[in-house]
Amino acid sequence: MRHFDLVIIGTGSGNSIPNDAMADWKIAILEKGTFGGTCLNVGCIPTKMFVHTADQAAAPANAKKLGVDATLDAVHWPEIRDRIFNRIDPIAEGGRNWRANENANVTVFEGTATFEDAHTINTGTGETITADRIVIAAGSRPTIPAIADLETTGFHTSDTIMRLDELPESLIILGSGFIASEFAHVFSSFGVKVTLIGRSNLLLRHEDLEIAERFTDVAKQKWDVRLQRKTTRAEKTPTGVKLHMEGPDGEETVEASQLLVAVGRQPNTDLLDATKAGLELHSDGRIKVDEYQRTSQPHILALGDISSDYQLKHVANHESRVVQHNLLNPDNPIASDHRFVPAAVFSNPQIASVGLTEEEAKAKGIRYVTASQAYASIAYGWAMEDTTGFAKLLADPATGQLIGAHIIGPQASSVIQPLIQAMSFGLDAKSMARGQYWIHPAMPELVENALLNLPLD
Ligand SMILES: Cc1cc2nc3c(=O)[nH]c(=O)nc-3n(C[C@H](O)[C@H](O)[C@H](O)COP(=O)(O)OP(=O)(O)OC[C@H]3O[C@@H](n4cnc5c(N)ncnc54)[C@H](O)[C@@H]3O)c2cc1C
Ligand SMILES: NC(=O)c1ccc[n+]([C@@H]2O[C@H](COP(=O)([O-])OP(=O)(O)OC[C@H]3O[C@@H](n4cnc5c(N)ncnc54)[C@H](O)[C@@H]3O)[C@@H](O)[C@H]2O)c1
């Protein structure tokens, strides 16, 4: 049986761990799917390439209010799809080649890994190996809800929807979170009739309530949004798919050419037989780790979607840097920093957030003040004729330290960055607002004004 100094399971964020300092370690990398994992192949990167294209396609519809008549002539789906994947697929293949053929100390096993015990792994390729240390970076996969006849009806997930042969005429999206909101923007901007189906009374209900309410209001103007629905059955039709639902007004159905299921993602722990390694799990299947990314087995570390509180690539990347350091410096480990984890929803409008929502601050019983600033009341907002976007801040009234920031509106994912920086480095609201110049009349004036609006002690 071959023995390795280090085994890494999963080539998403796990693939960046081996570096020059490990050149004399014998390393095995195990991957069951496409090299590079979710973000590169079926996640952040292709979705945002589609989102940017969708933003362009949506622009003519927004030009009218500025006094410009423009029309969207055509959306060439196969060209868009192939442009995106012709860029991404070679990166995945190049990464695989590099590890498999150009790293002398690395052996790549392409199969589904399962634990036999805490040091022994069946690689799924016919070979079982042992290791001194193991990193689990095996990610998550789409959750498929238990809905009658869903499997036989056929449906897409985020893994397949971006590679459709042709643009559908209509699309039902089951789900009301990140993926549902981003794909609703992409497909509706390309002219597809979109129906969104959610269980609760709001889209993006994990966001600050005022942000989720505003997003839901705007979404209802653009898409067929059906909330408080329980989907009971799926049915194949000659033209596509029909869903049977129960809602506030009783039973109803909705039909479309395609169905996208986007109701969350579950950790891949079950595929690994992780309990055979004696690993402790959370009730949702995630592997338990401490602040040093150590599992309940000290020689096994885990990172990213399979163990994290956050299913976000920047968090998985951060945790993989921590794991890399801790593998190289076991006597001087560093802890992961999850104090201020930001996230953005790349829909239309965009949303970005960091820190506590007002509901979380209330539940914690901490003292806070809030302030809001509309895009419509800053000069660049006038330029864009924006009527729905705003920033909302939460701060400690005594110290002026920010405890939460939430933005809905144009380029929210970029506009929020100085607030993330202020929170991470402990810059108080007053110093931040008045201790620097703010370029006039640029979009960050939204942040400046929101800071100045805070009723601090
Ligand atoms: C549609 C979509 C859009 C997203 N957009 C964003 C975004 O804009 N910004 C953001 O921050 N995050 C985004 N995310 C989330 C982000 O992609 C994930 O948080 C991140 O990729 C997780 O990285 P990871 O390394 O933990 O897992 P992954 O990248 O999923 O890597 C895990 C790898 O392990 C392999 N594997 C699993 N089980 C086994 C096994 N038993 N044996 C061998 N190999 C195995 C898998 O095949 C996979 O390649 C998005 C996700 C999706 C689905
Ligand atoms: N821009 C980004 O950073 C980005 C983009 C996409 C995905 N992601 C990550 O991937 C994760 C998964 O995304 P997601 O959108 O699948 O999950 P999500 O957790 O964001 O949203 C899923 C939603 O579906 C709802 N739901 C669950 N079961 C349902 C049912 N049967 N019918 C209708 N609705 C149902 C849930 O109540 C929830 O609101 C996200 O949590 C996020 O961390 C991030």
Tab-separated table of C-alpha atoms in Angstrom, residues 192-355:
chain	number	residue	atom	x	y	z
A	192	VAL	CA	-36.549	34.122	-20.874
A	193	LYS	CA	-39.842	34.303	-18.932
A	194	VAL	CA	-38.826	33.531	-15.333
A	195	THR	CA	-41.005	32.225	-12.495
A	196	LEU	CA	-39.440	32.123	-9.032
A	197	ILE	CA	-40.943	29.873	-6.377
A	198	GLY	CA	-40.121	30.333	-2.688
A	199	ARG	CA	-41.333	28.736	0.515
A	200	SER	CA	-41.268	31.786	2.771
A	201	ASN	CA	-42.719	35.260	2.240
A	202	LEU	CA	-39.464	36.860	1.032
A	203	LEU	CA	-36.655	36.331	-1.441
A	204	LEU	CA	-33.144	36.325	0.055
A	205	ARG	CA	-34.559	36.145	3.549
A	206	HIS	CA	-31.105	35.697	5.118
A	207	GLU	CA	-30.391	39.357	4.282
A	208	ASP	CA	-31.273	42.304	6.535
A	209	LEU	CA	-35.094	42.474	6.465
A	210	GLU	CA	-35.285	45.890	4.768
A	211	ILE	CA	-32.906	44.708	2.045
A	212	ALA	CA	-34.805	41.440	1.474
A	213	GLU	CA	-38.099	43.363	1.342
A	214	ARG	CA	-36.737	45.847	-1.194
A	215	PHE	CA	-35.249	43.064	-3.346
A	216	THR	CA	-38.529	41.130	-3.246
A	217	ASP	CA	-40.497	44.252	-4.269
A	218	VAL	CA	-38.172	44.935	-7.217
A	219	ALA	CA	-38.162	41.257	-8.239
A	220	LYS	CA	-41.948	41.183	-8.342
A	221	GLN	CA	-41.898	43.965	-10.969
A	222	LYS	CA	-39.698	41.858	-13.249
A	223	TRP	CA	-40.405	38.190	-12.609
A	224	ASP	CA	-43.393	36.017	-11.770
A	225	VAL	CA	-42.571	35.635	-8.062
A	226	ARG	CA	-44.657	33.104	-6.167
A	227	LEU	CA	-43.965	32.999	-2.433
A	228	GLN	CA	-45.275	30.912	0.446
A	229	ARG	CA	-45.595	27.971	-1.943
A	230	LYS	CA	-45.145	24.311	-1.108
A	231	THR	CA	-44.291	22.331	-4.219
A	232	THR	CA	-46.044	18.978	-4.042
A	233	ARG	CA	-45.424	17.313	-7.410
A	234	ALA	CA	-43.534	17.716	-10.661
A	235	GLU	CA	-44.869	16.568	-14.017
A	236	LYS	CA	-43.341	16.197	-17.465
A	237	THR	CA	-45.349	17.928	-20.213
A	238	PRO	CA	-44.959	17.791	-24.024
A	239	THR	CA	-43.251	21.207	-23.897
A	240	GLY	CA	-41.334	20.954	-20.643
A	241	VAL	CA	-42.335	20.771	-17.024
A	242	LYS	CA	-45.272	21.538	-14.739
A	243	LEU	CA	-45.098	22.038	-10.969
A	244	HIS	CA	-48.047	21.486	-8.669
A	245	MET	CA	-48.061	23.741	-5.604
A	246	GLU	CA	-50.059	24.702	-2.571
A	247	GLY	CA	-50.094	28.412	-1.784
A	248	PRO	CA	-52.039	31.061	0.119
A	249	ASP	CA	-54.906	30.784	-2.414
A	250	GLY	CA	-55.000	26.986	-2.528
A	251	GLU	CA	-53.686	24.627	-5.205
A	252	GLU	CA	-52.073	25.955	-8.372
A	253	THR	CA	-49.746	24.888	-11.161
A	254	VAL	CA	-47.048	26.578	-13.177
A	255	GLU	CA	-45.513	25.425	-16.470
A	256	ALA	CA	-42.277	26.239	-18.269
A	257	SER	CA	-39.814	24.804	-20.755
A	258	GLN	CA	-37.136	24.146	-18.115
A	259	LEU	CA	-36.860	23.797	-14.339
A	260	LEU	CA	-33.890	24.913	-12.230
A	261	VAL	CA	-33.702	23.569	-8.687
A	262	ALA	CA	-31.782	25.953	-6.392
A	263	VAL	CA	-32.817	25.217	-2.809
A	264	GLY	CA	-29.410	25.106	-1.136
A	265	ARG	CA	-26.269	22.959	-1.104
A	266	GLN	CA	-25.340	20.036	1.145
A	267	PRO	CA	-21.820	19.049	2.250
A	268	ASN	CA	-20.246	16.065	0.476
A	269	THR	CA	-19.420	14.322	3.776
A	270	ASP	CA	-21.677	11.341	3.018
A	271	LEU	CA	-19.720	10.572	-0.184
A	272	LEU	CA	-16.534	10.254	1.900
A	273	ASP	CA	-17.748	7.881	4.606
A	274	ALA	CA	-16.324	10.511	6.936
A	275	THR	CA	-17.609	8.830	10.068
A	276	LYS	CA	-15.313	5.830	9.360
A	277	ALA	CA	-12.428	8.211	10.026
A	278	GLY	CA	-13.987	9.013	13.404
A	279	LEU	CA	-14.809	12.582	12.390
A	280	GLU	CA	-17.396	14.516	14.362
A	281	LEU	CA	-20.125	16.119	12.257
A	282	HIS	CA	-22.655	18.917	12.714
A	283	SER	CA	-26.328	17.938	12.426
A	284	ASP	CA	-26.384	19.226	8.817
A	285	GLY	CA	-23.504	16.911	7.846
A	286	ARG	CA	-20.673	19.457	7.917
A	287	ILE	CA	-17.390	18.302	9.454
A	288	LYS	CA	-16.691	19.964	12.804
A	289	VAL	CA	-13.454	21.992	12.861
A	290	ASP	CA	-11.797	24.262	15.422
A	291	GLU	CA	-10.420	27.733	14.680
A	292	TYR	CA	-7.210	26.133	13.303
A	293	GLN	CA	-9.321	24.086	10.829
A	294	ARG	CA	-8.526	20.889	12.781
A	295	THR	CA	-11.183	18.184	12.842
A	296	SER	CA	-11.802	15.884	15.797
A	297	GLN	CA	-8.845	13.853	14.430
A	298	PRO	CA	-5.788	16.094	14.967
A	299	HIS	CA	-4.034	14.872	11.779
A	300	ILE	CA	-7.085	15.663	9.585
A	301	LEU	CA	-7.887	19.258	8.640
A	302	ALA	CA	-10.945	20.432	6.726
A	303	LEU	CA	-11.875	23.626	4.912
A	304	GLY	CA	-14.444	25.225	2.654
A	305	ASP	CA	-18.029	24.158	2.057
A	306	ILE	CA	-17.616	20.754	3.705
A	307	SER	CA	-16.942	22.283	7.108
A	308	SER	CA	-17.435	26.043	7.001
A	309	ASP	CA	-20.303	28.154	8.333
A	310	TYR	CA	-20.056	29.990	5.001
A	311	GLN	CA	-20.469	28.541	1.504
A	312	LEU	CA	-18.340	31.251	-0.101
A	313	LYS	CA	-15.192	31.015	-2.190
A	314	HIS	CA	-13.344	33.842	-0.441
A	315	VAL	CA	-13.905	32.000	2.855
A	316	ALA	CA	-12.735	28.664	1.404
A	317	ASN	CA	-9.633	30.442	0.039
A	318	HIS	CA	-8.918	32.043	3.427
A	319	GLU	CA	-9.322	28.711	5.199
A	320	SER	CA	-7.042	26.970	2.696
A	321	ARG	CA	-4.301	29.544	3.430
A	322	VAL	CA	-4.767	28.827	7.152
A	323	VAL	CA	-4.555	25.071	6.509
A	324	GLN	CA	-1.432	25.525	4.372
A	325	HIS	CA	0.261	27.525	7.139
A	326	ASN	CA	-0.777	25.070	9.844
A	327	LEU	CA	0.483	22.063	7.880
A	328	LEU	CA	3.861	23.769	7.508
A	329	ASN	CA	3.919	25.189	11.053
A	330	PRO	CA	2.196	22.666	13.324
A	331	ASP	CA	3.813	24.178	16.426
A	332	ASN	CA	2.821	27.730	15.512
A	333	PRO	CA	-0.685	27.462	14.045
A	334	ILE	CA	-2.829	30.417	13.006
A	335	ALA	CA	-6.601	30.705	13.443
A	336	SER	CA	-9.137	31.458	10.741
A	337	ASP	CA	-10.617	34.952	10.925
A	338	HIS	CA	-14.380	34.783	10.462
A	339	ARG	CA	-15.179	38.091	12.157
A	340	PHE	CA	-16.344	40.063	9.144
A	341	VAL	CA	-17.262	37.786	6.256
A	342	PRO	CA	-18.848	39.713	3.393
A	343	ALA	CA	-21.075	38.297	0.665
A	344	ALA	CA	-22.666	39.643	-2.490
A	345	VAL	CA	-25.622	38.546	-4.560
A	346	PHE	CA	-24.879	39.337	-8.194
A	347	SER	CA	-28.457	39.824	-9.293
A	348	ASN	CA	-30.198	42.978	-10.447
A	349	PRO	CA	-30.194	44.904	-8.193
A	350	GLN	CA	-26.979	43.705	-6.618
A	351	ILE	CA	-26.793	43.160	-2.876
A	352	ALA	CA	-23.737	43.152	-0.636
A	353	SER	CA	-23.496	42.730	3.092
A	354	VAL	CA	-21.035	42.329	5.946
A	355	GLY	CA	-21.535	41.965	9.680
